Amino acid sequence: MIKHQGGCHCGKVRFTTEYDPLLVYQCNCKRCRRLMSTVNVGTFFGAPEVEVNGNLKEYVTPGGSGMPFHYFFCPECGTRIYGEAEAIEGVRMIPIGAYDDPTPFEPKLEVFTELKLNWIRDNGCIQASFEGMGLAERIEALMENLDQRN
């Protein structure tokens, strides 16, 4: 049964999943702000847990870890559908703006807080904050949630 779904602005790319995200995070880094035109709030899933239909274009750039980060987007309208970091293999990161209904998703973890814009406020949902990329902590949270899922 489809639990969450979304897609691009023009409708040529769609995705579905039967799962809740392993983690919802907020990234405050400059790279995400530039690529997303805002702060990035995203969801983590195991790559096989998300089905994507439609053609995608790929853009690769160094991620916060220094390892490549792959962005996949609609070649027609440019909407980012998901990303994959080589530093966290097997995981897809879907921005909440790509969902048909993003309201269930509140970030539990935020990274790069030293770069956070001063007008962004926590509504009480953030449980962990890291000045840097918090990679080890994100992997730990993902693994804990994956263990609970299995």
Coordinates of N, CA and C in Angstrom, one line a residue:
M1 N 0.8 -1.2 0.0 CA 0.0 0.0 0.0 C 0.9 1.2 0.0
I2 N 0.6 2.2 -0.8 CA 1.4 3.4 -0.9 C 1.1 4.3 0.3
K3 N 2.2 4.6 1.0 CA 2.1 5.5 2.2 C 2.4 6.9 1.9
H4 N 3.4 7.2 1.1 CA 3.8 8.5 0.7 C 4.1 8.6 -0.8
Q5 N 3.8 9.7 -1.5 CA 4.1 9.8 -2.9 C 4.3 11.3 -3.2
G6 N 4.9 11.5 -4.4 CA 5.2 12.8 -4.8 C 5.7 12.8 -6.2
G7 N 6.3 14.0 -6.6 CA 6.9 14.1 -7.9 C 7.3 15.5 -8.2
C8 N 7.5 15.6 -9.5 CA 8.1 16.9 -10.0 C 6.9 17.9 -10.3
H9 N 7.3 19.1 -10.6 CA 6.3 20.2 -10.9 C 5.5 19.9 -12.1
C10 N 6.1 19.4 -13.2 CA 5.4 19.2 -14.4 C 4.7 17.8 -14.5
G11 N 4.9 16.9 -13.5 CA 4.2 15.7 -13.4 C 4.8 14.5 -14.2
K12 N 6.0 14.7 -14.9 CA 6.6 13.7 -15.7 C 7.4 12.7 -14.8
V13 N 7.7 13.0 -13.6 CA 8.4 12.1 -12.7 C 7.6 12.0 -11.4
R14 N 7.4 10.7 -11.0 CA 6.6 10.4 -9.8 C 7.4 9.4 -9.0
F15 N 7.2 9.5 -7.6 CA 7.8 8.4 -6.8 C 6.7 8.0 -5.7
T16 N 6.9 6.8 -5.2 CA 6.0 6.2 -4.2 C 6.9 5.4 -3.2
T17 N 6.4 5.3 -2.0 CA 7.0 4.4 -1.0 C 5.9 3.9 -0.1
E18 N 6.1 2.7 0.4 CA 5.2 2.1 1.4 C 5.7 2.3 2.8
Y19 N 6.8 3.1 2.9 CA 7.4 3.2 4.3 C 7.3 4.7 4.7
D20 N 7.5 4.8 6.1 CA 7.8 6.1 6.6 C 9.3 6.3 6.5
P21 N 9.8 7.5 6.5 CA 11.2 7.8 6.4 C 12.0 7.2 7.6
L22 N 13.2 6.8 7.4 CA 14.1 6.4 8.4 C 14.5 7.6 9.3
L23 N 14.6 8.7 8.7 CA 15.0 10.0 9.4 C 14.5 11.2 8.6
V24 N 14.1 12.2 9.3 CA 13.8 13.5 8.7 C 14.8 14.5 9.2
Y25 N 15.5 15.2 8.4 CA 16.6 16.1 8.8 C 16.5 17.5 8.2
Q26 N 17.2 18.4 8.8 CA 17.3 19.8 8.2 C 18.8 20.1 8.0
C27 N 19.2 20.4 6.8 CA 20.6 20.8 6.5 C 20.6 22.3 6.3
N28 N 21.5 22.9 7.0 CA 21.7 24.4 6.9 C 22.9 24.8 6.1
C29 N 23.6 23.8 5.4 CA 24.8 24.2 4.7 C 24.6 25.1 3.5
K30 N 25.6 25.8 3.1 CA 25.5 26.7 1.9 C 25.2 26.0 0.6
R31 N 25.7 24.8 0.5 CA 25.5 24.0 -0.7 C 24.0 23.7 -0.9
C32 N 23.4 23.2 0.2 CA 22.0 22.9 0.1 C 21.2 24.1 -0.2
R33 N 21.5 25.2 0.5 CA 20.8 26.5 0.3 C 20.9 26.9 -1.2
R34 N 22.0 26.7 -1.8 CA 22.2 27.1 -3.2 C 21.4 26.2 -4.1
L35 N 21.6 24.9 -3.9 CA 20.9 23.9 -4.8 C 19.4 23.9 -4.6
M36 N 18.9 24.1 -3.4 CA 17.5 24.0 -3.1 C 16.8 25.4 -3.1
S37 N 17.6 26.4 -3.2 CA 17.1 27.8 -3.0 C 16.5 28.1 -1.7
T38 N 16.8 27.3 -0.7 CA 16.3 27.4 0.7 C 17.1 26.4 1.5
V39 N 16.7 26.4 2.8 CA 17.2 25.3 3.7 C 16.6 24.0 3.2
N40 N 17.4 22.9 3.3 CA 17.0 21.6 2.8 C 16.4 20.8 4.0
V41 N 15.1 20.5 3.9 CA 14.6 19.5 4.9 C 14.3 18.3 4.0
G42 N 14.8 17.2 4.4 CA 14.7 16.0 3.6 C 14.4 14.7 4.4
T43 N 14.1 13.7 3.7 CA 13.7 12.4 4.3 C 14.7 11.3 3.8
F44 N 15.1 10.4 4.7 CA 16.0 9.3 4.3 C 15.2 8.0 4.2
F45 N 15.4 7.3 3.1 CA 14.9 6.0 2.9 C 16.0 5.1 2.4
G46 N 15.8 3.7 2.6 CA 16.7 2.8 1.9 C 16.3 2.9 0.4
A47 N 17.3 2.9 -0.5 CA 17.1 3.1 -1.9 C 16.0 2.1 -2.5
P48 N 16.0 0.9 -2.1 CA 15.0 0.0 -2.6 C 13.5 0.3 -2.1
E49 N 13.4 1.1 -1.1 CA 12.1 1.4 -0.5 C 11.3 2.5 -1.3
V50 N 12.0 3.1 -2.3 CA 11.4 4.2 -3.1 C 11.3 3.8 -4.5
E51 N 10.1 3.8 -5.1 CA 10.0 3.5 -6.5 C 9.9 4.8 -7.3
V52 N 10.7 5.0 -8.3 CA 10.7 6.3 -9.1 C 10.3 5.9 -10.5
N53 N 9.3 6.7 -11.1 CA 8.9 6.5 -12.4 C 9.1 7.8 -13.2
G54 N 9.7 7.6 -14.4 CA 10.0 8.8 -15.2 C 11.5 8.9 -15.4
N55 N 11.9 9.7 -16.4 CA 13.3 9.9 -16.7 C 13.9 11.0 -15.8
L56 N 15.1 10.8 -15.4 CA 15.8 11.7 -14.5 C 17.1 12.2 -15.1
K57 N 17.5 13.3 -14.7 CA 18.9 13.8 -15.1 C 19.7 13.8 -13.8
E58 N 21.0 13.7 -13.9 CA 21.8 13.6 -12.7 C 22.9 14.7 -12.7
Y59 N 23.1 15.3 -11.5 CA 24.1 16.3 -11.3 C 24.9 15.8 -10.1
V60 N 26.3 15.8 -10.3 CA 27.2 15.3 -9.2 C 28.1 16.4 -8.8
T61 N 28.2 16.5 -7.5 CA 29.0 17.6 -6.9 C 29.6 17.0 -5.6
P62 N 30.7 17.5 -5.1 CA 31.2 17.1 -3.7 C 30.2 17.4 -2.7
G63 N 29.9 16.4 -1.8 CA 29.0 16.6 -0.7 C 29.8 17.2 0.5
G64 N 29.1 17.3 1.6 CA 29.7 17.8 2.9 C 30.9 17.0 3.3
S65 N 30.8 15.7 3.0 CA 31.9 14.7 3.4 C 33.1 14.9 2.5
G66 N 33.0 15.6 1.4 CA 34.0 15.6 0.4 C 33.8 14.5 -0.7
M67 N 33.0 13.5 -0.4 CA 32.7 12.5 -1.4 C 31.6 13.0 -2.3
P68 N 31.4 12.4 -3.5 CA 30.4 12.8 -4.4 C 29.0 12.6 -3.8
F69 N 28.2 13.6 -4.2 CA 26.7 13.6 -3.9 C 26.0 13.7 -5.2
H70 N 25.1 12.8 -5.5 CA 24.4 12.7 -6.7 C 23.0 13.2 -6.6
Y71 N 22.6 14.3 -7.3 CA 21.3 14.8 -7.3 C 20.5 14.3 -8.6
F72 N 19.3 13.9 -8.4 CA 18.5 13.4 -9.5 C 17.3 14.3 -9.6
F73 N 17.1 14.8 -10.8 CA 16.0 15.8 -11.0 C 15.3 15.6 -12.3
C74 N 14.1 16.2 -12.5 CA 13.3 16.1 -13.7 C 14.0 16.9 -14.8
P75 N 14.3 16.4 -15.9 CA 15.0 17.2 -17.0 C 14.1 18.2 -17.6
E76 N 12.8 18.1 -17.4 CA 11.9 19.0 -18.0 C 11.7 20.3 -17.1
C77 N 11.3 20.1 -15.9 CA 11.0 21.2 -15.0 C 12.1 21.5 -14.0
G78 N 13.1 20.6 -13.8 CA 14.2 20.8 -12.9 C 14.0 20.5 -11.4
T79 N 12.8 20.0 -11.1 CA 12.5 19.6 -9.7 C 13.4 18.5 -9.2
R80 N 14.1 18.8 -8.1 CA 14.9 17.7 -7.5 C 14.0 16.7 -6.9
I81 N 14.2 15.4 -7.3 CA 13.4 14.3 -6.8 C 14.1 13.6 -5.6
Y82 N 15.4 13.3 -5.7 CA 16.1 12.7 -4.6 C 17.6 12.9 -4.8
G83 N 18.4 12.6 -3.8 CA 19.8 12.6 -3.8 C 20.4 11.4 -3.2
E84 N 21.6 11.0 -3.6 CA 22.3 9.9 -3.0 C 23.8 10.3 -2.7
A85 N 24.2 10.1 -1.4 CA 25.5 10.5 -1.0 C 26.4 9.2 -1.0
E86 N 27.5 9.3 -1.6 CA 28.4 8.1 -1.6 C 28.9 7.8 -0.2
A87 N 28.9 8.8 0.7 CA 29.3 8.7 2.1 C 28.3 7.8 2.8
I88 N 27.0 7.7 2.4 CA 26.0 6.9 3.0 C 25.3 6.1 1.9
E89 N 26.0 5.0 1.5 CA 25.5 4.2 0.4 C 24.2 3.5 0.7
G90 N 23.4 3.4 -0.4 CA 22.2 2.6 -0.3 C 21.0 3.4 0.3
V91 N 21.2 4.8 0.5 CA 20.2 5.6 1.0 C 19.8 6.7 0.0
R92 N 18.5 6.9 -0.1 CA 18.0 8.0 -0.9 C 17.4 9.1 0.0
M93 N 17.7 10.3 -0.3 CA 17.3 11.5 0.4 C 16.3 12.3 -0.5
I94 N 15.1 12.4 0.0 CA 14.0 13.0 -0.8 C 13.6 14.3 -0.1
P95 N 13.7 15.5 -0.8 CA 13.3 16.7 -0.1 C 11.8 16.8 0.1
I96 N 11.4 17.3 1.2 CA 10.0 17.3 1.6 C 9.1 18.1 0.6
G97 N 9.7 19.0 -0.1 CA 9.0 19.8 -1.1 C 8.5 18.9 -2.3
A98 N 9.1 17.8 -2.5 CA 8.8 16.9 -3.6 C 7.5 16.0 -3.3
Y99 N 7.1 16.0 -2.1 CA 6.0 15.2 -1.7 C 4.7 15.9 -2.0
D100 N 3.6 15.1 -2.4 CA 2.3 15.6 -2.6 C 1.8 16.2 -1.3
D101 N 2.1 15.6 -0.2 CA 1.7 16.0 1.2 C 2.9 16.0 2.1
P102 N 3.6 17.1 2.3 CA 4.8 17.1 3.1 C 4.5 17.3 4.6
T103 N 3.2 17.5 5.0 CA 2.9 17.9 6.4 C 3.2 16.8 7.4
P104 N 3.3 15.5 7.1 CA 3.7 14.6 8.2 C 5.2 14.7 8.6
F105 N 6.0 15.4 7.8 CA 7.5 15.3 8.0 C 8.0 16.5 8.8
E106 N 8.5 16.3 10.0 CA 9.2 17.4 10.8 C 10.6 16.9 11.0
P107 N 11.6 17.7 10.9 CA 12.9 17.3 11.1 C 13.2 17.0 12.5
K108 N 13.9 15.9 12.8 CA 14.3 15.5 14.1 C 15.8 15.8 14.4
L109 N 16.5 16.1 13.3 CA 18.0 16.3 13.4 C 18.3 17.4 12.5
E110 N 19.2 18.3 12.9 CA 19.7 19.3 12.0 C 21.2 19.4 12.0
V111 N 21.8 19.7 10.9 CA 23.2 19.7 10.7 C 23.7 21.1 10.2
F112 N 25.0 21.3 10.3 CA 25.6 22.6 9.9 C 24.9 23.8 10.6
T113 N 24.7 23.7 11.9 CA 24.0 24.8 12.6 C 24.8 26.0 12.6
E114 N 26.1 25.9 12.5 CA 26.9 27.1 12.5 C 26.6 28.0 11.2
L115 N 26.0 27.4 10.2 CA 25.6 28.1 9.0 C 24.1 28.5 8.9
K116 N 23.4 28.2 10.0 CA 22.0 28.3 10.0 C 21.6 29.8 9.9
L117 N 20.7 30.2 9.1 CA 20.2 31.6 8.9 C 19.6 32.0 10.2
N118 N 19.8 33.2 10.7 CA 19.4 33.6 12.0 C 17.9 33.7 12.2
W119 N 17.1 33.7 11.1 CA 15.7 33.8 11.2 C 15.0 32.5 11.2
I120 N 15.7 31.4 11.1 CA 15.1 30.0 11.1 C 15.0 29.6 12.6
R121 N 13.9 29.2 13.0 CA 13.6 28.8 14.4 C 13.1 27.4 14.5
D122 N 13.5 26.7 15.5 CA 13.0 25.3 15.8 C 11.6 25.4 16.5
N123 N 10.7 24.7 16.0 CA 9.3 24.7 16.6 C 9.2 23.6 17.7
G124 N 10.4 23.1 18.1 CA 10.4 22.1 19.2 C 10.5 20.6 18.7
C125 N 10.6 20.5 17.3 CA 10.7 19.1 16.8 C 12.1 18.6 16.7
I126 N 13.1 19.5 16.7 CA 14.5 19.1 16.6 C 15.0 18.4 17.9
Q127 N 15.5 17.2 17.8 CA 16.0 16.4 18.9 C 17.5 16.4 19.0
A128 N 18.2 16.7 17.9 CA 19.7 16.7 17.9 C 20.2 17.7 16.9
S129 N 21.2 18.5 17.3 CA 21.8 19.5 16.4 C 23.3 19.4 16.4
F130 N 23.8 19.6 15.2 CA 25.3 19.4 15.1 C 25.8 20.6 14.3
E131 N 27.0 21.2 14.7 CA 27.6 22.3 14.0 C 28.1 21.8 12.7
G132 N 28.6 20.6 12.6 CA 29.2 20.1 11.3 C 28.1 19.2 10.7
M133 N 28.6 18.3 9.9 CA 27.7 17.5 9.1 C 27.0 16.4 9.9
G134 N 27.5 16.0 11.1 CA 26.9 15.0 11.9 C 26.7 13.7 11.2
L135 N 27.7 13.3 10.3 CA 27.6 12.1 9.5 C 27.5 10.8 10.4
A136 N 28.3 10.7 11.4 CA 28.3 9.5 12.3 C 26.9 9.4 13.0
E137 N 26.4 10.5 13.4 CA 25.2 10.6 14.1 C 24.0 10.2 13.2
R138 N 24.1 10.7 12.0 CA 23.0 10.4 11.0 C 23.0 8.9 10.7
I139 N 24.2 8.4 10.5 CA 24.3 6.9 10.2 C 23.8 6.1 11.3
E140 N 24.1 6.5 12.6 CA 23.6 5.8 13.7 C 22.1 5.9 13.8
A141 N 21.5 7.0 13.6 CA 20.1 7.2 13.7 C 19.4 6.3 12.6
L142 N 20.0 6.3 11.4 CA 19.5 5.5 10.3 C 19.5 4.0 10.6
M143 N 20.6 3.6 11.2 CA 20.8 2.2 11.5 C 19.8 1.8 12.6
E144 N 19.6 2.6 13.6 CA 18.7 2.3 14.7 C 17.2 2.2 14.1
N145 N 16.9 3.1 13.3 CA 15.5 3.1 12.7 C 15.4 1.9 11.7
L146 N 16.4 1.5 11.0 CA 16.4 0.4 10.1 C 16.2 -0.9 10.9
D147 N 16.9 -1.0 12.0 CA 16.8 -2.2 12.9 C 15.3 -2.3 13.4
Q148 N 14.7 -1.2 13.7 CA 13.3 -1.3 14.2 C 12.4 -1.6 13.1
R149 N 12.7 -1.3 11.9 CA 11.8 -1.6 10.7 C 11.9 -3.0 10.4
N150 N 13.0 -3.7 10.5 CA 13.2 -5.1 10.1 C 12.6 -6.0 11.1

